[in-house]
């Protein structure tokens, strides 16, 4: 339904295919044929495939939620929940202890997220009424709730994937990241193809539809770069650190949304 006609599972398929090719190329250049033989590890493959399937399902659901949410709400709401859910899952799965200060910060983030949603909706209604701007008009409540549920579900899946990924990285610290990337990519491509064919019911031809546009290719490259950097952060610093990096680009996302006219800026929203 957007300006660029491509299937979301096709985007994730190509992104992980590119990342897998980079991993294979790096392994071959670094270790030669011996490196390729090291990749033949079915015992490792299924574990990383299972973990990455959560990432892929979350990414597909996240892109889908963009059809129901504006950029500002999508960024701030989703990323705030990322911090909260990642800390909870790291406690449950990794048994990581958290300080009282960290718990207080999570409560503050949760409260600020709820307040932001209410204030941003009110600001959009006020500015749309005064300026007659259709772009700032709030979306129907039902559509907003659907987008909200999709975004929260996407964040939950990607956070679970990040925590499980950290668990695998902990147990295999000496394994090079780019080799692990190959195993993750195989699982992500299978999940993306399954979503395209079985869940979306689209023919195989949709894997290539829309990718002749250079802007879609830019989006693809940015998605791959973000995925690789995120994986490195999880491997070296952990899933919680990855979630806490969110505020670095949070303000930039919302600033772009205000500049493009899809979000409203008022003192209440800033507070």
PDB file of C-alpha atoms in Angstrom:
ATOM      1  CA  UNK A   1       0.000   0.000   0.000  1.00  0.00           C
ATOM      2  CA  UNK A   2       3.004   2.331   0.044  1.00  0.00           C
ATOM      3  CA  UNK A   3       4.780   4.290  -2.653  1.00  0.00           C
ATOM      4  CA  UNK A   4       7.279   1.521  -3.374  1.00  0.00           C
ATOM      5  CA  UNK A   5       5.718  -1.763  -4.388  1.00  0.00           C
ATOM      6  CA  UNK A   6       7.679  -4.615  -2.854  1.00  0.00           C
ATOM      7  CA  UNK A   7       6.763  -7.445  -0.527  1.00  0.00           C
ATOM      8  CA  UNK A   8       8.164  -7.102   2.995  1.00  0.00           C
ATOM      9  CA  UNK A   9       9.242 -10.795   3.175  1.00  0.00           C
ATOM     10  CA  UNK A  10      11.116 -10.242  -0.098  1.00  0.00           C
ATOM     11  CA  UNK A  11      13.016  -7.349   1.478  1.00  0.00           C
ATOM     12  CA  UNK A  12      14.067  -9.425   4.472  1.00  0.00           C
ATOM     13  CA  UNK A  13      14.943 -12.352   2.181  1.00  0.00           C
ATOM     14  CA  UNK A  14      17.294 -10.259   0.042  1.00  0.00           C
ATOM     15  CA  UNK A  15      18.796  -8.500   3.055  1.00  0.00           C
ATOM     16  CA  UNK A  16      19.731 -11.750   4.772  1.00  0.00           C
ATOM     17  CA  UNK A  17      20.868 -13.267   1.474  1.00  0.00           C
ATOM     18  CA  UNK A  18      23.281 -10.349   1.044  1.00  0.00           C
ATOM     19  CA  UNK A  19      24.496 -10.697   4.631  1.00  0.00           C
ATOM     20  CA  UNK A  20      24.997 -14.438   4.110  1.00  0.00           C
ATOM     21  CA  UNK A  21      27.023 -13.828   0.963  1.00  0.00           C
ATOM     22  CA  UNK A  22      29.197 -11.370   2.875  1.00  0.00           C
ATOM     23  CA  UNK A  23      29.727 -13.995   5.572  1.00  0.00           C
ATOM     24  CA  UNK A  24      30.669 -16.696   3.079  1.00  0.00           C
ATOM     25  CA  UNK A  25      33.001 -14.325   1.255  1.00  0.00           C
ATOM     26  CA  UNK A  26      34.707 -13.270   4.479  1.00  0.00           C
ATOM     27  CA  UNK A  27      35.103 -16.895   5.604  1.00  0.00           C
ATOM     28  CA  UNK A  28      36.579 -17.940   2.262  1.00  0.00           C
ATOM     29  CA  UNK A  29      38.978 -14.972   2.159  1.00  0.00           C
ATOM     30  CA  UNK A  30      40.113 -15.497   5.760  1.00  0.00           C
ATOM     31  CA  UNK A  31      40.245 -19.269   6.173  1.00  0.00           C
ATOM     32  CA  UNK A  32      40.032 -20.608   2.634  1.00  0.00           C
ATOM     33  CA  UNK A  33      38.440 -23.999   2.042  1.00  0.00           C
ATOM     34  CA  UNK A  34      38.996 -24.945   5.659  1.00  0.00           C
ATOM     35  CA  UNK A  35      36.660 -22.125   6.636  1.00  0.00           C
ATOM     36  CA  UNK A  36      33.973 -23.450   4.320  1.00  0.00           C
ATOM     37  CA  UNK A  37      34.320 -26.866   5.913  1.00  0.00           C
ATOM     38  CA  UNK A  38      33.852 -25.254   9.338  1.00  0.00           C
ATOM     39  CA  UNK A  39      30.546 -23.836   8.121  1.00  0.00           C
ATOM     40  CA  UNK A  40      29.253 -27.362   7.585  1.00  0.00           C
ATOM     41  CA  UNK A  41      27.936 -27.653  11.127  1.00  0.00           C
ATOM     42  CA  UNK A  42      24.294 -28.808  11.190  1.00  0.00           C
ATOM     43  CA  UNK A  43      24.385 -28.786  15.005  1.00  0.00           C
ATOM     44  CA  UNK A  44      25.117 -25.050  14.969  1.00  0.00           C
ATOM     45  CA  UNK A  45      22.996 -24.273  11.923  1.00  0.00           C
ATOM     46  CA  UNK A  46      19.633 -25.253  13.411  1.00  0.00           C
ATOM     47  CA  UNK A  47      20.258 -23.285  16.620  1.00  0.00           C
ATOM     48  CA  UNK A  48      21.129 -20.068  14.808  1.00  0.00           C
ATOM     49  CA  UNK A  49      18.320 -20.656  12.308  1.00  0.00           C
ATOM     50  CA  UNK A  50      15.783 -20.945  15.103  1.00  0.00           C
ATOM     51  CA  UNK A  51      17.061 -17.802  16.794  1.00  0.00           C
ATOM     52  CA  UNK A  52      17.087 -15.761  13.609  1.00  0.00           C
ATOM     53  CA  UNK A  53      13.555 -16.821  12.716  1.00  0.00           C
ATOM     54  CA  UNK A  54      12.377 -14.632  15.606  1.00  0.00           C
ATOM     55  CA  UNK A  55      14.289 -11.675  14.129  1.00  0.00           C
ATOM     56  CA  UNK A  56      12.802 -12.237  10.689  1.00  0.00           C
ATOM     57  CA  UNK A  57       9.232 -12.642  11.910  1.00  0.00           C
ATOM     58  CA  UNK A  58       9.644  -9.497  13.998  1.00  0.00           C
ATOM     59  CA  UNK A  59      11.051  -7.523  11.073  1.00  0.00           C
ATOM     60  CA  UNK A  60       8.195  -8.579   8.783  1.00  0.00           C
ATOM     61  CA  UNK A  61       5.633  -7.625  11.417  1.00  0.00           C
ATOM     62  CA  UNK A  62       7.447  -4.357  12.080  1.00  0.00           C
ATOM     63  CA  UNK A  63       7.421  -3.305   8.429  1.00  0.00           C
ATOM     64  CA  UNK A  64       3.737  -4.247   8.233  1.00  0.00           C
ATOM     65  CA  UNK A  65       2.888  -2.042  11.225  1.00  0.00           C
ATOM     66  CA  UNK A  66       4.264   0.969   9.325  1.00  0.00           C
ATOM     67  CA  UNK A  67       1.067   0.936   7.270  1.00  0.00           C
ATOM     68  CA  UNK A  68      -0.951   1.808  10.388  1.00  0.00           C
ATOM     69  CA  UNK A  69       1.392   4.080  12.369  1.00  0.00           C
ATOM     70  CA  UNK A  70       3.094   7.389  11.642  1.00  0.00           C
ATOM     71  CA  UNK A  71       6.891   7.522  11.728  1.00  0.00           C
ATOM     72  CA  UNK A  72       7.098   9.223  15.102  1.00  0.00           C
ATOM     73  CA  UNK A  73       4.835   6.797  16.934  1.00  0.00           C
ATOM     74  CA  UNK A  74       6.410   3.824  15.158  1.00  0.00           C
ATOM     75  CA  UNK A  75       9.911   4.847  16.247  1.00  0.00           C
ATOM     76  CA  UNK A  76       9.362   6.072  19.775  1.00  0.00           C
ATOM     77  CA  UNK A  77       6.726   3.554  20.807  1.00  0.00           C
ATOM     78  CA  UNK A  78       8.500   0.543  19.363  1.00  0.00           C
ATOM     79  CA  UNK A  79      11.952   1.437  20.585  1.00  0.00           C
ATOM     80  CA  UNK A  80      10.751   2.226  24.099  1.00  0.00           C
ATOM     81  CA  UNK A  81       9.137  -1.182  24.310  1.00  0.00           C
ATOM     82  CA  UNK A  82      12.393  -2.681  23.035  1.00  0.00           C
ATOM     83  CA  UNK A  83      14.219  -1.466  26.141  1.00  0.00           C
ATOM     84  CA  UNK A  84      11.526  -2.748  28.492  1.00  0.00           C
ATOM     85  CA  UNK A  85      10.989  -6.167  26.913  1.00  0.00           C
ATOM     86  CA  UNK A  86      14.708  -6.821  26.397  1.00  0.00           C
ATOM     87  CA  UNK A  87      15.476  -6.178  30.059  1.00  0.00           C
ATOM     88  CA  UNK A  88      12.633  -8.465  31.150  1.00  0.00           C
ATOM     89  CA  UNK A  89      13.693 -11.271  28.805  1.00  0.00           C
ATOM     90  CA  UNK A  90      17.359 -10.955  29.733  1.00  0.00           C
ATOM     91  CA  UNK A  91      16.342 -11.447  33.336  1.00  0.00           C
ATOM     92  CA  UNK A  92      14.168 -14.477  32.568  1.00  0.00           C
ATOM     93  CA  UNK A  93      16.367 -16.189  29.964  1.00  0.00           C
ATOM     94  CA  UNK A  94      19.918 -15.112  30.813  1.00  0.00           C
ATOM     95  CA  UNK A  95      19.340 -14.717  34.561  1.00  0.00           C
ATOM     96  CA  UNK A  96      20.998 -11.312  34.397  1.00  0.00           C
ATOM     97  CA  UNK A  97      20.625  -9.301  37.604  1.00  0.00           C
ATOM     98  CA  UNK A  98      19.541  -5.681  37.222  1.00  0.00           C
ATOM     99  CA  UNK A  99      20.158  -2.830  39.611  1.00  0.00           C
ATOM    100  CA  UNK A 100      17.419  -0.809  41.270  1.00  0.00           C
ATOM    101  CA  UNK A 101      18.361   2.137  39.088  1.00  0.00           C
ATOM    102  CA  UNK A 102      17.783   0.080  35.947  1.00  0.00           C
ATOM    103  CA  UNK A 103      14.339  -0.948  37.195  1.00  0.00           C
ATOM    104  CA  UNK A 104      13.475   2.681  37.920  1.00  0.00           C
ATOM    105  CA  UNK A 105      14.594   3.688  34.426  1.00  0.00           C
ATOM    106  CA  UNK A 106      12.395   0.987  32.866  1.00  0.00           C
ATOM    107  CA  UNK A 107       9.367   2.269  34.801  1.00  0.00           C
ATOM    108  CA  UNK A 108      10.136   5.820  33.663  1.00  0.00           C
ATOM    109  CA  UNK A 109      10.453   4.693  30.040  1.00  0.00           C
ATOM    110  CA  UNK A 110       7.127   2.835  30.223  1.00  0.00           C
ATOM    111  CA  UNK A 111       5.325   5.816  31.741  1.00  0.00           C
ATOM    112  CA  UNK A 112       6.899   8.251  29.284  1.00  0.00           C
ATOM    113  CA  UNK A 113       5.841   6.044  26.362  1.00  0.00           C
ATOM    114  CA  UNK A 114       2.192   6.064  27.435  1.00  0.00           C
ATOM    115  CA  UNK A 115       2.224   9.826  27.978  1.00  0.00           C
ATOM    116  CA  UNK A 116       3.901  10.396  24.616  1.00  0.00           C
ATOM    117  CA  UNK A 117       1.237   8.410  22.753  1.00  0.00           C
ATOM    118  CA  UNK A 118      -1.560  10.423  24.325  1.00  0.00           C
ATOM    119  CA  UNK A 119       0.132  13.790  23.831  1.00  0.00           C
ATOM    120  CA  UNK A 120       1.202  13.062  20.261  1.00  0.00           C
ATOM    121  CA  UNK A 121      -2.326  12.050  19.277  1.00  0.00           C
ATOM    122  CA  UNK A 122      -3.726  15.199  20.905  1.00  0.00           C
ATOM    123  CA  UNK A 123      -1.113  17.378  19.193  1.00  0.00           C
ATOM    124  CA  UNK A 124      -1.873  15.922  15.785  1.00  0.00           C
ATOM    125  CA  UNK A 125      -5.605  16.515  16.269  1.00  0.00           C
ATOM    126  CA  UNK A 126      -5.029  20.117  17.395  1.00  0.00           C
ATOM    127  CA  UNK A 127      -2.662  20.999  14.551  1.00  0.00           C
ATOM    128  CA  UNK A 128      -4.816  19.272  11.947  1.00  0.00           C
ATOM    129  CA  UNK A 129      -7.877  21.175  13.128  1.00  0.00           C
ATOM    130  CA  UNK A 130      -6.097  24.548  13.110  1.00  0.00           C
ATOM    131  CA  UNK A 131      -4.175  24.138   9.858  1.00  0.00           C
ATOM    132  CA  UNK A 132      -6.481  21.784   7.992  1.00  0.00           C
ATOM    133  CA  UNK A 133      -3.524  19.485   7.263  1.00  0.00           C
ATOM    134  CA  UNK A 134      -4.742  16.035   6.262  1.00  0.00           C
ATOM    135  CA  UNK A 135      -1.259  14.564   6.731  1.00  0.00           C
ATOM    136  CA  UNK A 136      -1.376  15.414  10.435  1.00  0.00           C
ATOM    137  CA  UNK A 137      -4.873  14.093  11.031  1.00  0.00           C
ATOM    138  CA  UNK A 138      -4.855  11.210  13.514  1.00  0.00           C
ATOM    139  CA  UNK A 139      -5.477   7.786  12.076  1.00  0.00           C
ATOM    140  CA  UNK A 140      -8.706   5.942  12.931  1.00  0.00           C
ATOM    141  CA  UNK A 141      -8.510   4.441  16.400  1.00  0.00           C
ATOM    142  CA  UNK A 142      -9.023   0.883  15.154  1.00  0.00           C
ATOM    143  CA  UNK A 143      -6.214   1.202  12.620  1.00  0.00           C
ATOM    144  CA  UNK A 144      -3.948   2.725  15.281  1.00  0.00           C
ATOM    145  CA  UNK A 145      -4.637  -0.179  17.663  1.00  0.00           C
ATOM    146  CA  UNK A 146      -3.839  -2.725  14.927  1.00  0.00           C
ATOM    147  CA  UNK A 147      -0.548  -0.977  14.214  1.00  0.00           C
ATOM    148  CA  UNK A 148       0.210  -0.761  17.926  1.00  0.00           C
ATOM    149  CA  UNK A 149      -0.353  -4.485  18.468  1.00  0.00           C
ATOM    150  CA  UNK A 150       1.731  -5.353  15.411  1.00  0.00           C
ATOM    151  CA  UNK A 151       4.561  -3.108  16.590  1.00  0.00           C
ATOM    152  CA  UNK A 152       4.546  -4.530  20.119  1.00  0.00           C
ATOM    153  CA  UNK A 153       4.477  -8.062  18.720  1.00  0.00           C
ATOM    154  CA  UNK A 154       7.378  -7.243  16.407  1.00  0.00           C
ATOM    155  CA  UNK A 155       9.409  -5.766  19.250  1.00  0.00           C
ATOM    156  CA  UNK A 156       8.722  -8.803  21.434  1.00  0.00           C
ATOM    157  CA  UNK A 157       9.951 -11.189  18.735  1.00  0.00           C
ATOM    158  CA  UNK A 158      13.095  -9.204  17.907  1.00  0.00           C
ATOM    159  CA  UNK A 159      13.914  -8.742  21.599  1.00  0.00           C
ATOM    160  CA  UNK A 160      13.550 -12.484  22.180  1.00  0.00           C
ATOM    161  CA  UNK A 161      15.778 -13.096  19.170  1.00  0.00           C
ATOM    162  CA  UNK A 162      18.416 -10.707  20.535  1.00  0.00           C
ATOM    163  CA  UNK A 163      18.429 -12.367  23.960  1.00  0.00           C
ATOM    164  CA  UNK A 164      18.688 -15.876  22.485  1.00  0.00           C
ATOM    165  CA  UNK A 165      21.386 -14.625  20.138  1.00  0.00           C
ATOM    166  CA  UNK A 166      23.385 -13.330  23.084  1.00  0.00           C
ATOM    167  CA  UNK A 167      22.988 -16.734  24.740  1.00  0.00           C
ATOM    168  CA  UNK A 168      24.464 -18.457  21.675  1.00  0.00           C
ATOM    169  CA  UNK A 169      27.257 -15.894  21.392  1.00  0.00           C
ATOM    170  CA  UNK A 170      28.180 -16.417  25.040  1.00  0.00           C
ATOM    171  CA  UNK A 171      28.596 -20.151  24.534  1.00  0.00           C
ATOM    172  CA  UNK A 172      30.642 -19.708  21.359  1.00  0.00           C
ATOM    173  CA  UNK A 173      32.761 -16.625  22.032  1.00  0.00           C
ATOM    174  CA  UNK A 174      35.691 -17.781  19.878  1.00  0.00           C
ATOM    175  CA  UNK A 175      33.567 -18.396  16.784  1.00  0.00           C
ATOM    176  CA  UNK A 176      33.970 -15.468  14.315  1.00  0.00           C
ATOM    177  CA  UNK A 177      30.853 -13.343  13.933  1.00  0.00           C
ATOM    178  CA  UNK A 178      30.802 -13.505  10.130  1.00  0.00           C
ATOM    179  CA  UNK A 179      30.718 -17.300  10.209  1.00  0.00           C
ATOM    180  CA  UNK A 180      27.802 -17.169  12.627  1.00  0.00           C
ATOM    181  CA  UNK A 181      26.193 -14.698  10.259  1.00  0.00           C
ATOM    182  CA  UNK A 182      26.049 -17.399   7.578  1.00  0.00           C
ATOM    183  CA  UNK A 183      24.053 -19.729   9.816  1.00  0.00           C
ATOM    184  CA  UNK A 184      21.733 -16.918  10.869  1.00  0.00           C
ATOM    185  CA  UNK A 185      21.219 -15.888   7.259  1.00  0.00           C
ATOM    186  CA  UNK A 186      20.151 -19.377   6.218  1.00  0.00           C
ATOM    187  CA  UNK A 187      17.444 -19.435   8.848  1.00  0.00           C
ATOM    188  CA  UNK A 188      16.258 -15.923   8.021  1.00  0.00           C
ATOM    189  CA  UNK A 189      15.977 -16.660   4.306  1.00  0.00           C
ATOM    190  CA  UNK A 190      13.935 -19.799   4.965  1.00  0.00           C
ATOM    191  CA  UNK A 191      11.627 -17.893   7.296  1.00  0.00           C
ATOM    192  CA  UNK A 192      11.231 -15.045   4.800  1.00  0.00           C
ATOM    193  CA  UNK A 193      10.427 -17.410   1.943  1.00  0.00           C
ATOM    194  CA  UNK A 194       7.932 -19.309   4.102  1.00  0.00           C
ATOM    195  CA  UNK A 195       6.219 -16.028   5.025  1.00  0.00           C
ATOM    196  CA  UNK A 196       6.079 -14.903   1.404  1.00  0.00           C
ATOM    197  CA  UNK A 197       4.593 -18.131   0.052  1.00  0.00           C
ATOM    198  CA  UNK A 198       2.555 -19.592   2.905  1.00  0.00           C
ATOM    199  CA  UNK A 199       1.438 -16.633   5.031  1.00  0.00           C
ATOM    200  CA  UNK A 200       1.179 -13.859   2.432  1.00  0.00           C
ATOM    201  CA  UNK A 201       0.234 -16.286  -0.352  1.00  0.00           C
ATOM    202  CA  UNK A 202       2.387 -14.503  -2.925  1.00  0.00           C
ATOM    203  CA  UNK A 203       4.058 -16.190  -5.919  1.00  0.00           C
ATOM    204  CA  UNK A 204       7.826 -16.548  -6.132  1.00  0.00           C
ATOM    205  CA  UNK A 205       7.949 -13.721  -8.694  1.00  0.00           C
ATOM    206  CA  UNK A 206       7.254 -11.261  -5.877  1.00  0.00           C
ATOM    207  CA  UNK A 207      10.779 -11.859  -4.612  1.00  0.00           C
ATOM    208  CA  UNK A 208      11.967  -9.538  -7.390  1.00  0.00           C
ATOM    209  CA  UNK A 209       9.046  -7.134  -7.650  1.00  0.00           C
ATOM    210  CA  UNK A 210       9.996  -3.534  -6.882  1.00  0.00           C
ATOM    211  CA  UNK A 211      13.731  -4.045  -6.539  1.00  0.00           C
ATOM    212  CA  UNK A 212      14.494  -2.210  -9.772  1.00  0.00           C
ATOM    213  CA  UNK A 213      14.006   1.071  -7.898  1.00  0.00           C
ATOM    214  CA  UNK A 214      17.281   2.488  -6.580  1.00  0.00           C
ATOM    215  CA  UNK A 215      15.515   3.851  -3.490  1.00  0.00           C
ATOM    216  CA  UNK A 216      14.422   0.353  -2.523  1.00  0.00           C
ATOM    217  CA  UNK A 217      18.012  -0.809  -2.985  1.00  0.00           C
ATOM    218  CA  UNK A 218      19.187   1.979  -0.662  1.00  0.00           C
ATOM    219  CA  UNK A 219      16.655   0.787   1.924  1.00  0.00           C
ATOM    220  CA  UNK A 220      17.945  -2.756   1.449  1.00  0.00           C
ATOM    221  CA  UNK A 221      21.575  -1.725   2.006  1.00  0.00           C
ATOM    222  CA  UNK A 222      20.676   0.293   5.107  1.00  0.00           C
ATOM    223  CA  UNK A 223      18.742  -2.666   6.473  1.00  0.00           C
ATOM    224  CA  UNK A 224      21.727  -4.980   5.949  1.00  0.00           C
ATOM    225  CA  UNK A 225      24.145  -2.509   7.548  1.00  0.00           C
ATOM    226  CA  UNK A 226      21.873  -2.015  10.548  1.00  0.00           C
ATOM    227  CA  UNK A 227      21.484  -5.764  10.988  1.00  0.00           C
ATOM    228  CA  UNK A 228      25.236  -6.403  10.937  1.00  0.00           C
ATOM    229  CA  UNK A 229      25.960  -3.575  13.380  1.00  0.00           C
ATOM    230  CA  UNK A 230      23.186  -4.767  15.688  1.00  0.00           C
ATOM    231  CA  UNK A 231      24.589  -8.292  15.670  1.00  0.00           C
ATOM    232  CA  UNK A 232      28.054  -7.005  16.566  1.00  0.00           C
ATOM    233  CA  UNK A 233      26.641  -4.957  19.443  1.00  0.00           C
ATOM    234  CA  UNK A 234      24.813  -8.009  20.813  1.00  0.00           C
ATOM    235  CA  UNK A 235      27.924 -10.181  20.474  1.00  0.00           C
ATOM    236  CA  UNK A 236      30.266  -7.733  22.192  1.00  0.00           C
ATOM    237  CA  UNK A 237      28.018  -5.836  24.603  1.00  0.00           C
ATOM    238  CA  UNK A 238      24.827  -7.851  24.999  1.00  0.00           C
ATOM    239  CA  UNK A 239      21.135  -7.508  24.149  1.00  0.00           C
ATOM    240  CA  UNK A 240      20.418  -4.934  26.866  1.00  0.00           C
ATOM    241  CA  UNK A 241      23.207  -2.667  25.618  1.00  0.00           C
ATOM    242  CA  UNK A 242      21.785  -2.972  22.117  1.00  0.00           C
ATOM    243  CA  UNK A 243      18.368  -1.905  23.389  1.00  0.00           C
ATOM    244  CA  UNK A 244      19.844   1.018  25.329  1.00  0.00           C
ATOM    245  CA  UNK A 245      21.542   2.309  22.166  1.00  0.00           C
ATOM    246  CA  UNK A 246      18.060   3.182  20.893  1.00  0.00           C
ATOM    247  CA  UNK A 247      17.933   6.776  22.254  1.00  0.00           C
ATOM    248  CA  UNK A 248      20.971   7.659  20.128  1.00  0.00           C
ATOM    249  CA  UNK A 249      18.902   7.679  16.948  1.00  0.00           C
ATOM    250  CA  UNK A 250      15.469   8.033  18.540  1.00  0.00           C
ATOM    251  CA  UNK A 251      15.419  11.812  18.398  1.00  0.00           C
ATOM    252  CA  UNK A 252      16.613  11.820  14.807  1.00  0.00           C
ATOM    253  CA  UNK A 253      13.748   9.565  13.710  1.00  0.00           C
ATOM    254  CA  UNK A 254      11.161  11.768  15.351  1.00  0.00           C
ATOM    255  CA  UNK A 255      12.783  14.952  14.040  1.00  0.00           C
ATOM    256  CA  UNK A 256      12.536  13.555  10.516  1.00  0.00           C
ATOM    257  CA  UNK A 257       8.890  12.679  11.106  1.00  0.00           C
ATOM    258  CA  UNK A 258       8.163  16.263  12.175  1.00  0.00           C
ATOM    259  CA  UNK A 259      10.095  17.647   9.211  1.00  0.00           C
ATOM    260  CA  UNK A 260       8.252  15.401   6.739  1.00  0.00           C
ATOM    261  CA  UNK A 261       4.886  16.368   8.208  1.00  0.00           C
ATOM    262  CA  UNK A 262       3.867  12.958   9.528  1.00  0.00           C
ATOM    263  CA  UNK A 263       4.244  13.898  13.208  1.00  0.00           C
ATOM    264  CA  UNK A 264       3.500  16.911  15.367  1.00  0.00           C
ATOM    265  CA  UNK A 265       5.848  18.778  17.690  1.00  0.00           C
ATOM    266  CA  UNK A 266       4.555  20.545  20.773  1.00  0.00           C
ATOM    267  CA  UNK A 267       6.098  21.323  24.192  1.00  0.00           C
ATOM    268  CA  UNK A 268       3.961  18.573  25.734  1.00  0.00           C
ATOM    269  CA  UNK A 269       5.299  15.966  23.295  1.00  0.00           C
ATOM    270  CA  UNK A 270       8.903  17.056  23.987  1.00  0.00           C
ATOM    271  CA  UNK A 271       8.352  16.771  27.719  1.00  0.00           C
TER     272      UNK A 271
END
